[in-house]
Amino acid sequence: MEGDSDWLAAAEKRIRRDLETSKKELGLVRDALGELEHNPERDMKAGRRWQDKIFFMRACQEYSGSRNYMLEERLRQVHFWRSNKQAGKRIPDKVPDEYDLSNPIS
């Protein structure tokens, strides 16, 4: 039963680290997008290339925001499992495969 809490602690630590990194990435994307959108020369750069950069940065921002939300939900789930374990309820034997962020497709 002690092995159960080991994977919970490891999963929480990894998710917290990934969430912190993801929040920093989102901040960088927001800053870059803000600079692009508030560039005083944007009227001169209103060509297709500038519009493509804005589109790309907005897509990055949406992805980063979604990733933050996913990681926050996974952290909540780990806390739920931890409280269930403390209450004597059954929890999964290991971290779910979809929580493995080394494979970003899952």
mmCIF file with all atom_site columns, C-alpha atoms in Angstrom:
data_model
loop_
_atom_site.group_PDB
_atom_site.id
_atom_site.type_symbol
_atom_site.label_atom_id
_atom_site.label_alt_id
_atom_site.label_comp_id
_atom_site.label_asym_id
_atom_site.label_entity_id
_atom_site.label_seq_id
_atom_site.pdbx_PDB_ins_code
_atom_site.Cartn_x
_atom_site.Cartn_y
_atom_site.Cartn_z
_atom_site.occupancy
_atom_site.B_iso_or_equiv
_atom_site.pdbx_formal_charge
_atom_site.auth_seq_id
_atom_site.auth_comp_id
_atom_site.auth_asym_id
_atom_site.auth_atom_id
_atom_site.pdbx_PDB_model_num
ATOM 1   C CA . MET A 1 1   ? 0.000   0.000  0.000   1.00 0.00 ? 1   MET A CA 1
ATOM 2   C CA . GLU A 1 2   ? 2.953   2.337  0.548   1.00 0.00 ? 2   GLU A CA 1
ATOM 3   C CA . GLY A 1 3   ? 3.821   2.076  -3.153  1.00 0.00 ? 3   GLY A CA 1
ATOM 4   C CA . ASP A 1 4   ? 0.484   3.750  -3.907  1.00 0.00 ? 4   ASP A CA 1
ATOM 5   C CA . SER A 1 5   ? 1.511   6.975  -2.212  1.00 0.00 ? 5   SER A CA 1
ATOM 6   C CA . ASP A 1 6   ? 4.895   6.871  -3.947  1.00 0.00 ? 6   ASP A CA 1
ATOM 7   C CA . TRP A 1 7   ? 3.336   7.212  -7.378  1.00 0.00 ? 7   TRP A CA 1
ATOM 8   C CA . LEU A 1 8   ? 0.936   9.862  -6.084  1.00 0.00 ? 8   LEU A CA 1
ATOM 9   C CA . ALA A 1 9   ? 3.788   11.971 -4.727  1.00 0.00 ? 9   ALA A CA 1
ATOM 10  C CA . ALA A 1 10  ? 5.853   11.504 -7.890  1.00 0.00 ? 10  ALA A CA 1
ATOM 11  C CA . ALA A 1 11  ? 2.884   12.369 -10.123 1.00 0.00 ? 11  ALA A CA 1
ATOM 12  C CA . GLU A 1 12  ? 2.079   15.475 -8.081  1.00 0.00 ? 12  GLU A CA 1
ATOM 13  C CA . LYS A 1 13  ? 5.686   16.646 -8.186  1.00 0.00 ? 13  LYS A CA 1
ATOM 14  C CA . ARG A 1 14  ? 5.945   16.120 -11.956 1.00 0.00 ? 14  ARG A CA 1
ATOM 15  C CA . ILE A 1 15  ? 2.591   17.792 -12.668 1.00 0.00 ? 15  ILE A CA 1
ATOM 16  C CA . ARG A 1 16  ? 3.466   20.787 -10.478 1.00 0.00 ? 16  ARG A CA 1
ATOM 17  C CA . ARG A 1 17  ? 6.797   21.176 -12.277 1.00 0.00 ? 17  ARG A CA 1
ATOM 18  C CA . ASP A 1 18  ? 5.139   20.890 -15.688 1.00 0.00 ? 18  ASP A CA 1
ATOM 19  C CA . LEU A 1 19  ? 2.431   23.354 -14.660 1.00 0.00 ? 19  LEU A CA 1
ATOM 20  C CA . GLU A 1 20  ? 5.001   25.898 -13.486 1.00 0.00 ? 20  GLU A CA 1
ATOM 21  C CA . THR A 1 21  ? 6.889   25.571 -16.778 1.00 0.00 ? 21  THR A CA 1
ATOM 22  C CA . SER A 1 22  ? 3.676   25.808 -18.766 1.00 0.00 ? 22  SER A CA 1
ATOM 23  C CA . LYS A 1 23  ? 2.626   28.982 -16.937 1.00 0.00 ? 23  LYS A CA 1
ATOM 24  C CA . LYS A 1 24  ? 5.997   30.562 -17.763 1.00 0.00 ? 24  LYS A CA 1
ATOM 25  C CA . GLU A 1 25  ? 5.585   29.565 -21.412 1.00 0.00 ? 25  GLU A CA 1
ATOM 26  C CA . LEU A 1 26  ? 2.109   31.099 -21.478 1.00 0.00 ? 26  LEU A CA 1
ATOM 27  C CA . GLY A 1 27  ? 3.491   34.318 -20.014 1.00 0.00 ? 27  GLY A CA 1
ATOM 28  C CA . LEU A 1 28  ? 6.170   34.476 -22.697 1.00 0.00 ? 28  LEU A CA 1
ATOM 29  C CA . VAL A 1 29  ? 3.621   33.867 -25.447 1.00 0.00 ? 29  VAL A CA 1
ATOM 30  C CA . ARG A 1 30  ? 1.327   36.564 -24.058 1.00 0.00 ? 30  ARG A CA 1
ATOM 31  C CA . ASP A 1 31  ? 4.208   39.033 -23.880 1.00 0.00 ? 31  ASP A CA 1
ATOM 32  C CA . ALA A 1 32  ? 5.296   38.280 -27.440 1.00 0.00 ? 32  ALA A CA 1
ATOM 33  C CA . LEU A 1 33  ? 1.725   38.556 -28.708 1.00 0.00 ? 33  LEU A CA 1
ATOM 34  C CA . GLY A 1 34  ? 1.273   41.845 -26.865 1.00 0.00 ? 34  GLY A CA 1
ATOM 35  C CA . GLU A 1 35  ? 4.404   43.248 -28.453 1.00 0.00 ? 35  GLU A CA 1
ATOM 36  C CA . LEU A 1 36  ? 3.232   42.212 -31.901 1.00 0.00 ? 36  LEU A CA 1
ATOM 37  C CA . GLU A 1 37  ? -0.260  43.621 -31.435 1.00 0.00 ? 37  GLU A CA 1
ATOM 38  C CA . HIS A 1 38  ? 0.876   46.922 -29.930 1.00 0.00 ? 38  HIS A CA 1
ATOM 39  C CA . ASN A 1 39  ? 3.765   47.560 -32.266 1.00 0.00 ? 39  ASN A CA 1
ATOM 40  C CA . PRO A 1 40  ? 3.472   51.163 -33.498 1.00 0.00 ? 40  PRO A CA 1
ATOM 41  C CA . GLU A 1 41  ? 4.713   50.053 -36.905 1.00 0.00 ? 41  GLU A CA 1
ATOM 42  C CA . ARG A 1 42  ? 1.981   47.450 -37.311 1.00 0.00 ? 42  ARG A CA 1
ATOM 43  C CA . ASP A 1 43  ? 0.073   49.529 -39.852 1.00 0.00 ? 43  ASP A CA 1
ATOM 44  C CA . MET A 1 44  ? 3.101   49.356 -42.110 1.00 0.00 ? 44  MET A CA 1
ATOM 45  C CA . LYS A 1 45  ? 3.451   45.627 -41.441 1.00 0.00 ? 45  LYS A CA 1
ATOM 46  C CA . ALA A 1 46  ? -0.212  44.779 -41.945 1.00 0.00 ? 46  ALA A CA 1
ATOM 47  C CA . GLY A 1 47  ? 0.749   42.416 -44.701 1.00 0.00 ? 47  GLY A CA 1
ATOM 48  C CA . ARG A 1 48  ? 0.169   38.700 -44.786 1.00 0.00 ? 48  ARG A CA 1
ATOM 49  C CA . ARG A 1 49  ? 3.402   37.912 -42.947 1.00 0.00 ? 49  ARG A CA 1
ATOM 50  C CA . TRP A 1 50  ? 2.447   40.017 -39.911 1.00 0.00 ? 50  TRP A CA 1
ATOM 51  C CA . GLN A 1 51  ? -1.052  38.536 -39.867 1.00 0.00 ? 51  GLN A CA 1
ATOM 52  C CA . ASP A 1 52  ? 0.446   35.034 -39.968 1.00 0.00 ? 52  ASP A CA 1
ATOM 53  C CA . LYS A 1 53  ? 2.661   35.833 -36.971 1.00 0.00 ? 53  LYS A CA 1
ATOM 54  C CA . ILE A 1 54  ? -0.341  37.109 -35.002 1.00 0.00 ? 54  ILE A CA 1
ATOM 55  C CA . PHE A 1 55  ? -2.365  34.025 -35.946 1.00 0.00 ? 55  PHE A CA 1
ATOM 56  C CA . PHE A 1 56  ? 0.476   31.732 -34.905 1.00 0.00 ? 56  PHE A CA 1
ATOM 57  C CA . MET A 1 57  ? 1.001   33.488 -31.567 1.00 0.00 ? 57  MET A CA 1
ATOM 58  C CA . ARG A 1 58  ? -2.730  33.353 -30.798 1.00 0.00 ? 58  ARG A CA 1
ATOM 59  C CA . ALA A 1 59  ? -2.704  29.628 -31.544 1.00 0.00 ? 59  ALA A CA 1
ATOM 60  C CA . CYS A 1 60  ? 0.282   29.212 -29.203 1.00 0.00 ? 60  CYS A CA 1
ATOM 61  C CA . GLN A 1 61  ? -1.547  31.169 -26.517 1.00 0.00 ? 61  GLN A CA 1
ATOM 62  C CA . GLU A 1 62  ? -4.656  28.999 -26.874 1.00 0.00 ? 62  GLU A CA 1
ATOM 63  C CA . TYR A 1 63  ? -2.582  25.812 -26.723 1.00 0.00 ? 63  TYR A CA 1
ATOM 64  C CA . SER A 1 64  ? -0.639  26.993 -23.665 1.00 0.00 ? 64  SER A CA 1
ATOM 65  C CA . GLY A 1 65  ? -3.827  28.022 -21.873 1.00 0.00 ? 65  GLY A CA 1
ATOM 66  C CA . SER A 1 66  ? -5.437  24.658 -22.614 1.00 0.00 ? 66  SER A CA 1
ATOM 67  C CA . ARG A 1 67  ? -2.340  22.834 -21.409 1.00 0.00 ? 67  ARG A CA 1
ATOM 68  C CA . ASN A 1 68  ? -2.394  24.803 -18.143 1.00 0.00 ? 68  ASN A CA 1
ATOM 69  C CA . TYR A 1 69  ? -6.027  23.882 -17.614 1.00 0.00 ? 69  TYR A CA 1
ATOM 70  C CA . MET A 1 70  ? -5.300  20.192 -18.331 1.00 0.00 ? 70  MET A CA 1
ATOM 71  C CA . LEU A 1 71  ? -2.421  20.140 -15.848 1.00 0.00 ? 71  LEU A CA 1
ATOM 72  C CA . GLU A 1 72  ? -4.504  21.882 -13.176 1.00 0.00 ? 72  GLU A CA 1
ATOM 73  C CA . GLU A 1 73  ? -7.242  19.266 -13.646 1.00 0.00 ? 73  GLU A CA 1
ATOM 74  C CA . ARG A 1 74  ? -4.717  16.447 -13.380 1.00 0.00 ? 74  ARG A CA 1
ATOM 75  C CA . LEU A 1 75  ? -3.362  17.965 -10.181 1.00 0.00 ? 75  LEU A CA 1
ATOM 76  C CA . ARG A 1 76  ? -6.891  18.120 -8.763  1.00 0.00 ? 76  ARG A CA 1
ATOM 77  C CA . GLN A 1 77  ? -7.373  14.460 -9.670  1.00 0.00 ? 77  GLN A CA 1
ATOM 78  C CA . VAL A 1 78  ? -4.164  13.467 -7.877  1.00 0.00 ? 78  VAL A CA 1
ATOM 79  C CA . HIS A 1 79  ? -5.347  15.372 -4.780  1.00 0.00 ? 79  HIS A CA 1
ATOM 80  C CA . PHE A 1 80  ? -8.696  13.569 -5.024  1.00 0.00 ? 80  PHE A CA 1
ATOM 81  C CA . TRP A 1 81  ? -6.947  10.194 -5.156  1.00 0.00 ? 81  TRP A CA 1
ATOM 82  C CA . ARG A 1 82  ? -4.777  11.190 -2.200  1.00 0.00 ? 82  ARG A CA 1
ATOM 83  C CA . SER A 1 83  ? -7.830  12.102 -0.118  1.00 0.00 ? 83  SER A CA 1
ATOM 84  C CA . ASN A 1 84  ? -9.531  8.850  -1.159  1.00 0.00 ? 84  ASN A CA 1
ATOM 85  C CA . LYS A 1 85  ? -6.453  6.908  -0.068  1.00 0.00 ? 85  LYS A CA 1
ATOM 86  C CA . GLN A 1 86  ? -6.475  8.656  3.304   1.00 0.00 ? 86  GLN A CA 1
ATOM 87  C CA . ALA A 1 87  ? -10.164 7.776  3.663   1.00 0.00 ? 87  ALA A CA 1
ATOM 88  C CA . GLY A 1 88  ? -9.327  4.125  3.010   1.00 0.00 ? 88  GLY A CA 1
ATOM 89  C CA . LYS A 1 89  ? -10.895 4.054  -0.438  1.00 0.00 ? 89  LYS A CA 1
ATOM 90  C CA . ARG A 1 90  ? -9.410  2.284  -3.427  1.00 0.00 ? 90  ARG A CA 1
ATOM 91  C CA . ILE A 1 91  ? -7.268  4.290  -5.826  1.00 0.00 ? 91  ILE A CA 1
ATOM 92  C CA . PRO A 1 92  ? -5.541  3.332  -9.109  1.00 0.00 ? 92  PRO A CA 1
ATOM 93  C CA . ASP A 1 93  ? -2.415  1.202  -8.761  1.00 0.00 ? 93  ASP A CA 1
ATOM 94  C CA . LYS A 1 94  ? -0.337  3.554  -10.887 1.00 0.00 ? 94  LYS A CA 1
ATOM 95  C CA . VAL A 1 95  ? -0.446  6.861  -12.679 1.00 0.00 ? 95  VAL A CA 1
ATOM 96  C CA . PRO A 1 96  ? -2.732  6.677  -15.750 1.00 0.00 ? 96  PRO A CA 1
ATOM 97  C CA . ASP A 1 97  ? -0.908  6.300  -19.055 1.00 0.00 ? 97  ASP A CA 1
ATOM 98  C CA . GLU A 1 98  ? -2.429  9.513  -20.427 1.00 0.00 ? 98  GLU A CA 1
ATOM 99  C CA . TYR A 1 99  ? -0.651  11.447 -17.656 1.00 0.00 ? 99  TYR A CA 1
ATOM 100 C CA . ASP A 1 100 ? 2.719   10.596 -19.241 1.00 0.00 ? 100 ASP A CA 1
ATOM 101 C CA . LEU A 1 101 ? 3.749   13.928 -20.748 1.00 0.00 ? 101 LEU A CA 1
ATOM 102 C CA . SER A 1 102 ? 6.806   12.475 -22.444 1.00 0.00 ? 102 SER A CA 1
ATOM 103 C CA . ASN A 1 103 ? 4.336   11.570 -25.188 1.00 0.00 ? 103 ASN A CA 1
ATOM 104 C CA . PRO A 1 104 ? 2.552   14.860 -26.002 1.00 0.00 ? 104 PRO A CA 1
ATOM 105 C CA . ILE A 1 105 ? 0.096   13.178 -28.381 1.00 0.00 ? 105 ILE A CA 1
ATOM 106 C CA . SER A 1 106 ? -1.795  11.378 -25.595 1.00 0.00 ? 106 SER A CA 1
#
